[in-house]
XYZ file of C-alpha atoms in Angstrom:
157
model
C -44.231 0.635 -13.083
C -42.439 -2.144 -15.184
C -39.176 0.117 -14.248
C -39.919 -0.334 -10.387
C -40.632 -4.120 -10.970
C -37.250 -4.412 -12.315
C -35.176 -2.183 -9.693
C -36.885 -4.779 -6.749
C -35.986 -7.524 -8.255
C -32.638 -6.685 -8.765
C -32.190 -5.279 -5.639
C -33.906 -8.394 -4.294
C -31.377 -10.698 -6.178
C -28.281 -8.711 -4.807
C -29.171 -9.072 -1.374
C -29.779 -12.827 -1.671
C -26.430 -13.070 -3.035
C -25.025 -11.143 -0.367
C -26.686 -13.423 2.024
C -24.954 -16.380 1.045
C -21.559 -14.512 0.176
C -21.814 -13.692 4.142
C -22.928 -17.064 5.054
C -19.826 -18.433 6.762
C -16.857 -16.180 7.012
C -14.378 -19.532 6.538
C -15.974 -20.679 3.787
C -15.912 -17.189 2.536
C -12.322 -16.746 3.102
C -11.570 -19.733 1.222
C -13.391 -18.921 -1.323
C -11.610 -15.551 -1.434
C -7.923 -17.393 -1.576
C -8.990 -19.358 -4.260
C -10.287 -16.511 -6.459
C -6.833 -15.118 -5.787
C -4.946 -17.965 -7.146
C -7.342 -17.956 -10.342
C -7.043 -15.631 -13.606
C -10.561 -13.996 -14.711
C -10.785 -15.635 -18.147
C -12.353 -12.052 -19.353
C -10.081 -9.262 -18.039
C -6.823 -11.415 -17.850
C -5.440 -8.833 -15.877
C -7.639 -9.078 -12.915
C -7.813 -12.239 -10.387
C -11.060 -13.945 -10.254
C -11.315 -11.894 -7.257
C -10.699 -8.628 -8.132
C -12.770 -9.043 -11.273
C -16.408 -7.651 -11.513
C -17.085 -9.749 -15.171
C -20.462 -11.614 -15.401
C -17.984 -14.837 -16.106
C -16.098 -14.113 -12.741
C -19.383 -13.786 -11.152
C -20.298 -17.375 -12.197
C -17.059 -19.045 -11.593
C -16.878 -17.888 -8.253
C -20.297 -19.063 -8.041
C -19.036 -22.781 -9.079
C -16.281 -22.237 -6.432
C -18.820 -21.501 -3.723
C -20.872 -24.583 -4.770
C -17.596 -27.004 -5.095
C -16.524 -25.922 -1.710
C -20.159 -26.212 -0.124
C -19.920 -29.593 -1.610
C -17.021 -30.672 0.053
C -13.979 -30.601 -2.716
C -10.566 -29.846 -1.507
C -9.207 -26.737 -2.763
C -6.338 -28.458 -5.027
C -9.837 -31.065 -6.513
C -11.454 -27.448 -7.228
C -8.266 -26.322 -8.995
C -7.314 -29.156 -11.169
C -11.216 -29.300 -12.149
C -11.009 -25.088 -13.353
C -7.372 -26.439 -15.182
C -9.264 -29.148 -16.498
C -11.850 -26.888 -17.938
C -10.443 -23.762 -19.147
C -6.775 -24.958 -19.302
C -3.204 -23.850 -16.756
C -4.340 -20.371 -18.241
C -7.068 -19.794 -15.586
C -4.395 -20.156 -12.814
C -2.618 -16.458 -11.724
C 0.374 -18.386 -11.192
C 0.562 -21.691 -14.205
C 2.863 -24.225 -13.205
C 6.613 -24.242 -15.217
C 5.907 -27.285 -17.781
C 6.650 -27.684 -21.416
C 2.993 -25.842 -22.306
C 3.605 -22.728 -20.084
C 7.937 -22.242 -20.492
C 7.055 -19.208 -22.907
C 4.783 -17.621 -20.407
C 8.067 -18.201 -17.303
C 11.163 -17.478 -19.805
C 9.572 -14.854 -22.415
C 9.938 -12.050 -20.788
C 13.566 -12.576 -19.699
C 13.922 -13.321 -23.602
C 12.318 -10.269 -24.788
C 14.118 -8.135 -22.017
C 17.757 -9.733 -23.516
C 16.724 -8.907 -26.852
C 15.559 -5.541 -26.025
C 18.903 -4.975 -24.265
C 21.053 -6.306 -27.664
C 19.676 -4.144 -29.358
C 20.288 -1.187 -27.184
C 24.003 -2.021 -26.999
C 24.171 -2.600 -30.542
C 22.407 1.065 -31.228
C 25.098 2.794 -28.509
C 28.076 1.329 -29.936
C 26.813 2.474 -33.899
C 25.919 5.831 -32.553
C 29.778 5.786 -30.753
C 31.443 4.611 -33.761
C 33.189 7.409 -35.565
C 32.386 7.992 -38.826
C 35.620 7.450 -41.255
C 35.834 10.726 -43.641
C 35.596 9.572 -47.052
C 39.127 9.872 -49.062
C 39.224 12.477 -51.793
C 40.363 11.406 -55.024
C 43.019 13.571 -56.988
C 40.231 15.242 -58.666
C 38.507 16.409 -56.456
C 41.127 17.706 -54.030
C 41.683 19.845 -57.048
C 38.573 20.878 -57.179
C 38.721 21.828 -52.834
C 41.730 23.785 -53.818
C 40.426 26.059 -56.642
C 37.400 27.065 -54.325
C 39.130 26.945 -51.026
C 42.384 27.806 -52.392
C 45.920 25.812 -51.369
C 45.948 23.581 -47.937
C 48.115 25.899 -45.902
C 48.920 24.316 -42.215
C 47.918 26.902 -39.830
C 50.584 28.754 -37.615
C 51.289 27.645 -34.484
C 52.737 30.438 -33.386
C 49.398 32.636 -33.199
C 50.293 35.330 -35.250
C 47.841 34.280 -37.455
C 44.209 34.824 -35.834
């Protein structure tokens, strides 16, 4: 019984939500463009509208109860920046906080790139053969027996 209490309440909640999700289809689709612009603060990889995270859930709440009261979408967006910081925005603005999140990955790409070219050109390098010392060229002789050019004239095969 308490397990059927809970299911129609739920079920009762979602479709009140629903309701006012379906309220106005502007206000709706503003609300949608904004959760595109902003960053779920939870999955970081998702917008605010992509993202099914209980925090997601309540900031686009706050967005639908900024816009019902009137804000203008930039007023809405400096207010989440205001709160959470130019992290919440999909797109931060190029300033002196956010220049590693715009140039680090051109940095790390450059690096990434020196140090292929620098691995290529060790792996090209030839390798100089060591120079034997008197002794042991002695010692290559007495198991290999005397350096003897090969003919040229291939008699010798």
């Amino acid at each position: 019984m308490l397990l059927l209490a809970v299911f129609v309440s739920v079920s009762l909640l979602s479709i009140n939500v629903k309701a006012i999700e379906n309220a106005n289809p502007q206000t709706e689709q503003r609300i949608r463009q904004l959760s595109e612009k902003l960053r779920c603060l939870v999955c970081q990889n998702q917008s605010l509208a992509d993202s099914n995270a209980e925090l997601a859930q309540d900031l686009r709440q706050q967005l639908r109860e900024q816009v019902a009261a009137g804000r203008s979408d930039d007023a809405i967006l400096d207010y989440l920046v205001q709160r959470y910081g130019d992290f919440v925005l999909y797109e931060p603005p190029f300033k002196a906080t956010t220049v590693l999140l715009w140039i680090g990955p051109f940095v790390l790409l450059a690096a990434a790139a020196l140090v292929l070219v620098a691995t290529l050109r060790r792996r090209r390098r030839v390798p100089e053969e060591p120079a034997l010392g008197p002794e042991d060229r002695r010692l290559v002789e007495r198991v290999l027996g005397p350096a003897v050019p090969p003919e040229r004239d291939g008699s010798a095969r």
